[in-house]
């Protein structure tokens, strides 16, 4: 589903070149749960932005569903991002004065789905994250863990092929973090590809595979052994 070859990204600021990715290659199959790891400055956020069509590489190739990003127009990329990709961020990125249902409906505005179907679709997504009893609550009145569940429901509302989760437990306590990772694991079991960006080993242990970056290079690409045991043990410390 996803294939990158010798992917490079260099930022240019005031005549200064800053390489973020120096030639990264890997493939991710439909239905995988992959953690992309690395310390600050390793290039993992840059990689997420490229994989999610939020940025473009300086060089190298990126294929999504057998087509390179150069084969898509800007409008096609925007439609793919809306319909095929869901995004969950550390900071939630919700509208604080809107309720749960209104926040989850937002991506449907550009989906092409008939408006009369929006509420049903949003309610189904909210139910998947266990927040039906909070549907009419303003998100400002929710806990951090509940807000992140709203963000996950919003990412699900267009039934995406892949879910990008960027440090989804970074602002949460261990109990809420564990609940969020359980939800992502369940979504993966339902067939969604999950790509997790994290610097935390205990969240990465929910994945079946780790892609580890260092200084813009792929340092290791490895299978996760005893994934459930390691993840639960670390969260319960």
mmCIF file of C-alpha atoms in Angstrom:
data_model
loop_
_atom_site.group_PDB
_atom_site.id
_atom_site.type_symbol
_atom_site.label_atom_id
_atom_site.label_comp_id
_atom_site.label_asym_id
_atom_site.label_seq_id
_atom_site.Cartn_x
_atom_site.Cartn_y
_atom_site.Cartn_z
ATOM 1 C CA UNK A 1 0.000 0.000 0.000
ATOM 2 C CA UNK A 2 2.844 2.384 0.916
ATOM 3 C CA UNK A 3 6.309 2.236 -0.616
ATOM 4 C CA UNK A 4 9.103 4.776 -0.286
ATOM 5 C CA UNK A 5 12.493 4.555 -1.996
ATOM 6 C CA UNK A 6 15.503 6.732 -1.148
ATOM 7 C CA UNK A 7 13.192 9.408 0.254
ATOM 8 C CA UNK A 8 14.948 12.677 1.051
ATOM 9 C CA UNK A 9 13.744 15.969 2.463
ATOM 10 C CA UNK A 10 15.843 19.092 2.922
ATOM 11 C CA UNK A 11 14.496 22.331 4.337
ATOM 12 C CA UNK A 12 15.890 25.662 3.140
ATOM 13 C CA UNK A 13 15.742 28.591 5.553
ATOM 14 C CA UNK A 14 17.557 31.865 4.913
ATOM 15 C CA UNK A 15 20.032 30.130 2.643
ATOM 16 C CA UNK A 16 20.734 27.355 5.165
ATOM 17 C CA UNK A 17 20.048 23.736 4.199
ATOM 18 C CA UNK A 18 18.758 21.405 6.911
ATOM 19 C CA UNK A 19 18.412 17.755 5.868
ATOM 20 C CA UNK A 20 15.521 16.021 7.681
ATOM 21 C CA UNK A 21 15.472 12.758 5.695
ATOM 22 C CA UNK A 22 18.641 11.494 4.036
ATOM 23 C CA UNK A 23 17.426 8.537 1.956
ATOM 24 C CA UNK A 24 14.804 6.303 3.574
ATOM 25 C CA UNK A 25 13.337 3.177 1.969
ATOM 26 C CA UNK A 26 10.638 0.764 3.203
ATOM 27 C CA UNK A 27 7.196 -0.641 2.358
ATOM 28 C CA UNK A 28 4.035 -1.009 4.462
ATOM 29 C CA UNK A 29 1.318 -3.496 3.535
ATOM 30 C CA UNK A 30 -2.408 -2.995 3.912
ATOM 31 C CA UNK A 31 -3.492 -3.997 7.426
ATOM 32 C CA UNK A 32 -0.130 -3.599 9.157
ATOM 33 C CA UNK A 33 0.395 -1.829 12.494
ATOM 34 C CA UNK A 34 3.747 -0.042 12.224
ATOM 35 C CA UNK A 35 5.475 2.220 14.737
ATOM 36 C CA UNK A 36 7.886 4.822 13.355
ATOM 37 C CA UNK A 37 10.300 5.663 16.167
ATOM 38 C CA UNK A 38 13.197 7.969 16.830
ATOM 39 C CA UNK A 39 14.365 10.827 19.048
ATOM 40 C CA UNK A 40 13.579 14.477 18.351
ATOM 41 C CA UNK A 41 15.233 15.501 15.097
ATOM 42 C CA UNK A 42 15.302 11.969 13.697
ATOM 43 C CA UNK A 43 12.920 12.839 10.845
ATOM 44 C CA UNK A 44 9.835 10.928 11.976
ATOM 45 C CA UNK A 45 7.453 13.917 11.891
ATOM 46 C CA UNK A 46 8.761 14.943 8.478
ATOM 47 C CA UNK A 47 8.176 11.401 7.269
ATOM 48 C CA UNK A 48 4.610 11.456 8.629
ATOM 49 C CA UNK A 49 3.881 14.696 6.784
ATOM 50 C CA UNK A 50 5.126 13.232 3.516
ATOM 51 C CA UNK A 51 3.262 9.933 3.932
ATOM 52 C CA UNK A 52 0.068 11.869 4.729
ATOM 53 C CA UNK A 53 0.401 14.183 1.701
ATOM 54 C CA UNK A 54 0.909 17.156 4.011
ATOM 55 C CA UNK A 55 4.373 17.798 2.532
ATOM 56 C CA UNK A 56 6.374 16.615 -0.458
ATOM 57 C CA UNK A 57 9.845 15.048 -0.598
ATOM 58 C CA UNK A 58 12.866 16.822 -2.044
ATOM 59 C CA UNK A 59 13.762 13.660 -3.953
ATOM 60 C CA UNK A 60 13.084 9.939 -4.003
ATOM 61 C CA UNK A 61 9.855 8.076 -4.720
ATOM 62 C CA UNK A 62 6.673 7.620 -2.705
ATOM 63 C CA UNK A 63 3.978 5.245 -3.951
ATOM 64 C CA UNK A 64 0.507 5.046 -2.417
ATOM 65 C CA UNK A 65 -1.743 2.292 -3.788
ATOM 66 C CA UNK A 66 0.691 1.607 -6.641
ATOM 67 C CA UNK A 67 0.795 5.219 -7.878
ATOM 68 C CA UNK A 68 3.552 7.728 -7.185
ATOM 69 C CA UNK A 69 2.540 11.060 -5.679
ATOM 70 C CA UNK A 70 3.588 12.703 -8.957
ATOM 71 C CA UNK A 71 0.751 10.791 -10.664
ATOM 72 C CA UNK A 72 -1.836 12.591 -8.525
ATOM 73 C CA UNK A 73 -3.005 16.162 -9.027
ATOM 74 C CA UNK A 74 -3.275 18.496 -6.027
ATOM 75 C CA UNK A 75 -7.043 17.978 -5.969
ATOM 76 C CA UNK A 76 -6.624 14.212 -6.103
ATOM 77 C CA UNK A 77 -4.126 14.345 -3.226
ATOM 78 C CA UNK A 78 -6.573 16.408 -1.170
ATOM 79 C CA UNK A 79 -9.357 13.871 -1.836
ATOM 80 C CA UNK A 80 -7.097 10.959 -0.939
ATOM 81 C CA UNK A 81 -6.064 12.679 2.279
ATOM 82 C CA UNK A 82 -9.717 13.224 3.198
ATOM 83 C CA UNK A 83 -11.099 9.814 2.217
ATOM 84 C CA UNK A 84 -8.226 7.350 2.537
ATOM 85 C CA UNK A 85 -6.321 8.807 5.504
ATOM 86 C CA UNK A 86 -7.224 9.604 9.079
ATOM 87 C CA UNK A 87 -5.035 11.713 11.375
ATOM 88 C CA UNK A 88 -4.738 11.699 15.170
ATOM 89 C CA UNK A 89 -2.431 14.279 16.766
ATOM 90 C CA UNK A 90 -0.972 14.734 20.244
ATOM 91 C CA UNK A 91 -2.727 18.102 20.657
ATOM 92 C CA UNK A 92 -6.154 16.678 19.599
ATOM 93 C CA UNK A 93 -6.857 19.639 17.218
ATOM 94 C CA UNK A 94 -10.562 19.771 18.121
ATOM 95 C CA UNK A 95 -12.954 22.720 18.079
ATOM 96 C CA UNK A 96 -13.316 23.487 21.819
ATOM 97 C CA UNK A 97 -16.729 25.188 21.616
ATOM 98 C CA UNK A 98 -18.302 22.439 19.492
ATOM 99 C CA UNK A 99 -19.703 19.218 20.872
ATOM 100 C CA UNK A 100 -18.428 15.719 20.189
ATOM 101 C CA UNK A 101 -20.837 15.008 17.334
ATOM 102 C CA UNK A 102 -20.068 18.317 15.608
ATOM 103 C CA UNK A 103 -16.314 17.712 15.805
ATOM 104 C CA UNK A 104 -16.582 14.209 14.372
ATOM 105 C CA UNK A 105 -18.763 15.432 11.493
ATOM 106 C CA UNK A 106 -16.154 17.939 10.290
ATOM 107 C CA UNK A 107 -14.286 15.762 7.730
ATOM 108 C CA UNK A 108 -17.611 14.865 6.091
ATOM 109 C CA UNK A 109 -18.020 18.423 4.806
ATOM 110 C CA UNK A 110 -15.517 17.674 2.032
ATOM 111 C CA UNK A 111 -16.305 13.974 1.634
ATOM 112 C CA UNK A 112 -18.970 14.142 -1.062
ATOM 113 C CA UNK A 113 -21.295 12.148 1.199
ATOM 114 C CA UNK A 114 -24.888 13.405 1.259
ATOM 115 C CA UNK A 115 -25.477 15.654 4.269
ATOM 116 C CA UNK A 116 -28.454 13.610 5.461
ATOM 117 C CA UNK A 117 -26.052 10.704 6.092
ATOM 118 C CA UNK A 118 -23.483 12.694 8.117
ATOM 119 C CA UNK A 119 -25.048 12.211 11.529
ATOM 120 C CA UNK A 120 -25.421 8.446 11.145
ATOM 121 C CA UNK A 121 -21.816 8.093 9.972
ATOM 122 C CA UNK A 122 -20.500 10.277 12.812
ATOM 123 C CA UNK A 123 -22.493 8.407 15.458
ATOM 124 C CA UNK A 124 -21.097 5.093 14.219
ATOM 125 C CA UNK A 125 -17.542 6.431 14.564
ATOM 126 C CA UNK A 126 -18.254 7.783 18.056
ATOM 127 C CA UNK A 127 -19.672 4.419 19.096
ATOM 128 C CA UNK A 128 -16.462 2.685 17.985
ATOM 129 C CA UNK A 129 -14.461 4.688 20.522
ATOM 130 C CA UNK A 130 -16.987 4.214 23.326
ATOM 131 C CA UNK A 131 -18.197 7.813 23.616
ATOM 132 C CA UNK A 132 -21.877 7.578 22.653
ATOM 133 C CA UNK A 133 -22.808 8.797 26.158
ATOM 134 C CA UNK A 134 -20.774 12.001 25.584
ATOM 135 C CA UNK A 135 -22.059 12.809 22.104
ATOM 136 C CA UNK A 136 -23.691 16.132 23.049
ATOM 137 C CA UNK A 137 -20.917 17.309 25.393
ATOM 138 C CA UNK A 138 -18.682 20.224 24.412
ATOM 139 C CA UNK A 139 -15.183 18.841 24.021
ATOM 140 C CA UNK A 140 -13.880 21.493 26.438
ATOM 141 C CA UNK A 141 -15.681 19.574 29.206
ATOM 142 C CA UNK A 142 -14.019 16.248 28.412
ATOM 143 C CA UNK A 143 -10.897 14.691 29.899
ATOM 144 C CA UNK A 144 -7.720 14.420 27.840
ATOM 145 C CA UNK A 145 -8.333 10.742 27.143
ATOM 146 C CA UNK A 146 -11.895 11.440 26.011
ATOM 147 C CA UNK A 147 -10.711 14.238 23.720
ATOM 148 C CA UNK A 148 -8.254 11.911 22.092
ATOM 149 C CA UNK A 149 -11.039 9.387 21.562
ATOM 150 C CA UNK A 150 -13.041 12.133 19.836
ATOM 151 C CA UNK A 151 -10.017 12.795 17.618
ATOM 152 C CA UNK A 152 -9.849 9.098 16.750
ATOM 153 C CA UNK A 153 -13.573 9.026 15.945
ATOM 154 C CA UNK A 154 -13.077 12.040 13.682
ATOM 155 C CA UNK A 155 -10.223 10.239 11.916
ATOM 156 C CA UNK A 156 -12.516 7.230 11.363
ATOM 157 C CA UNK A 157 -15.577 8.996 10.032
ATOM 158 C CA UNK A 158 -14.588 8.607 6.360
ATOM 159 C CA UNK A 159 -13.591 4.959 6.900
ATOM 160 C CA UNK A 160 -9.931 5.589 6.010
ATOM 161 C CA UNK A 161 -7.561 3.013 4.615
ATOM 162 C CA UNK A 162 -4.773 4.170 6.922
ATOM 163 C CA UNK A 163 -4.717 5.954 10.286
ATOM 164 C CA UNK A 164 -1.712 8.126 11.149
ATOM 165 C CA UNK A 165 -1.344 8.593 14.910
ATOM 166 C CA UNK A 166 1.288 11.205 15.834
ATOM 167 C CA UNK A 167 2.309 10.795 19.512
ATOM 168 C CA UNK A 168 -1.357 10.083 20.431
ATOM 169 C CA UNK A 169 -0.609 9.395 24.117
ATOM 170 C CA UNK A 170 1.865 12.249 24.625
ATOM 171 C CA UNK A 171 -0.560 14.438 26.609
ATOM 172 C CA UNK A 172 -2.231 11.603 28.539
ATOM 173 C CA UNK A 173 -1.729 9.759 31.810
ATOM 174 C CA UNK A 174 -0.822 6.080 31.656
ATOM 175 C CA UNK A 175 -4.398 4.784 32.080
ATOM 176 C CA UNK A 176 -5.808 7.005 29.331
ATOM 177 C CA UNK A 177 -2.800 6.237 27.137
ATOM 178 C CA UNK A 178 -3.390 2.520 27.506
ATOM 179 C CA UNK A 179 -7.057 2.961 26.537
ATOM 180 C CA UNK A 180 -6.107 4.937 23.416
ATOM 181 C CA UNK A 181 -3.604 2.291 22.340
ATOM 182 C CA UNK A 182 -6.214 -0.448 22.909
ATOM 183 C CA UNK A 183 -8.589 1.432 20.588
ATOM 184 C CA UNK A 184 -5.916 1.765 17.888
ATOM 185 C CA UNK A 185 -5.119 -1.936 18.230
ATOM 186 C CA UNK A 186 -8.806 -2.829 17.847
ATOM 187 C CA UNK A 187 -9.072 -0.643 14.740
ATOM 188 C CA UNK A 188 -6.067 -2.427 13.286
ATOM 189 C CA UNK A 189 -7.751 -5.756 14.027
ATOM 190 C CA UNK A 190 -10.758 -4.490 12.057
ATOM 191 C CA UNK A 191 -8.569 -3.992 8.983
ATOM 192 C CA UNK A 192 -7.294 -0.417 9.248
ATOM 193 C CA UNK A 193 -3.604 0.134 8.612
ATOM 194 C CA UNK A 194 -2.175 2.020 11.603
ATOM 195 C CA UNK A 195 1.043 4.041 11.421
ATOM 196 C CA UNK A 196 2.102 5.262 14.848
ATOM 197 C CA UNK A 197 4.686 8.029 15.310
ATOM 198 C CA UNK A 198 6.256 7.781 18.747
ATOM 199 C CA UNK A 199 9.432 8.049 20.777
ATOM 200 C CA UNK A 200 8.007 5.817 23.525
ATOM 201 C CA UNK A 201 8.913 2.133 23.521
ATOM 202 C CA UNK A 202 5.824 1.106 25.477
ATOM 203 C CA UNK A 203 3.423 2.543 22.879
ATOM 204 C CA UNK A 204 5.522 1.173 20.010
ATOM 205 C CA UNK A 205 5.170 -2.296 21.531
ATOM 206 C CA UNK A 206 1.521 -2.303 20.490
ATOM 207 C CA UNK A 207 2.691 -2.418 16.871
ATOM 208 C CA UNK A 208 3.784 -5.543 15.046
ATOM 209 C CA UNK A 209 6.755 -3.778 13.505
ATOM 210 C CA UNK A 210 9.093 -0.889 14.306
ATOM 211 C CA UNK A 211 10.803 1.407 11.808
ATOM 212 C CA UNK A 212 13.502 3.245 13.750
ATOM 213 C CA UNK A 213 15.008 6.481 12.431
ATOM 214 C CA UNK A 214 18.157 8.270 13.512
ATOM 215 C CA UNK A 215 19.513 11.497 12.006
ATOM 216 C CA UNK A 216 17.218 11.167 8.993
ATOM 217 C CA UNK A 217 18.277 7.615 8.189
ATOM 218 C CA UNK A 218 16.587 4.273 8.715
ATOM 219 C CA UNK A 219 18.551 2.669 11.516
ATOM 220 C CA UNK A 220 16.472 -0.515 11.971
ATOM 221 C CA UNK A 221 13.311 -2.136 10.622
ATOM 222 C CA UNK A 222 12.323 -4.946 12.965
ATOM 223 C CA UNK A 223 9.463 -7.152 14.064
ATOM 224 C CA UNK A 224 8.023 -6.613 17.554
ATOM 225 C CA UNK A 225 8.244 -9.752 19.668
ATOM 226 C CA UNK A 226 5.812 -10.354 22.552
ATOM 227 C CA UNK A 227 4.064 -7.114 21.599
ATOM 228 C CA UNK A 228 1.037 -7.344 23.904
ATOM 229 C CA UNK A 229 2.985 -8.484 26.938
ATOM 230 C CA UNK A 230 5.618 -5.746 26.646
ATOM 231 C CA UNK A 231 3.074 -2.989 26.021
ATOM 232 C CA UNK A 232 0.756 -3.908 28.897
ATOM 233 C CA UNK A 233 3.658 -4.440 31.295
ATOM 234 C CA UNK A 234 5.106 -0.987 30.538
ATOM 235 C CA UNK A 235 1.781 0.851 30.828
ATOM 236 C CA UNK A 236 0.983 -0.822 34.126
ATOM 237 C CA UNK A 237 4.248 0.146 35.837
#
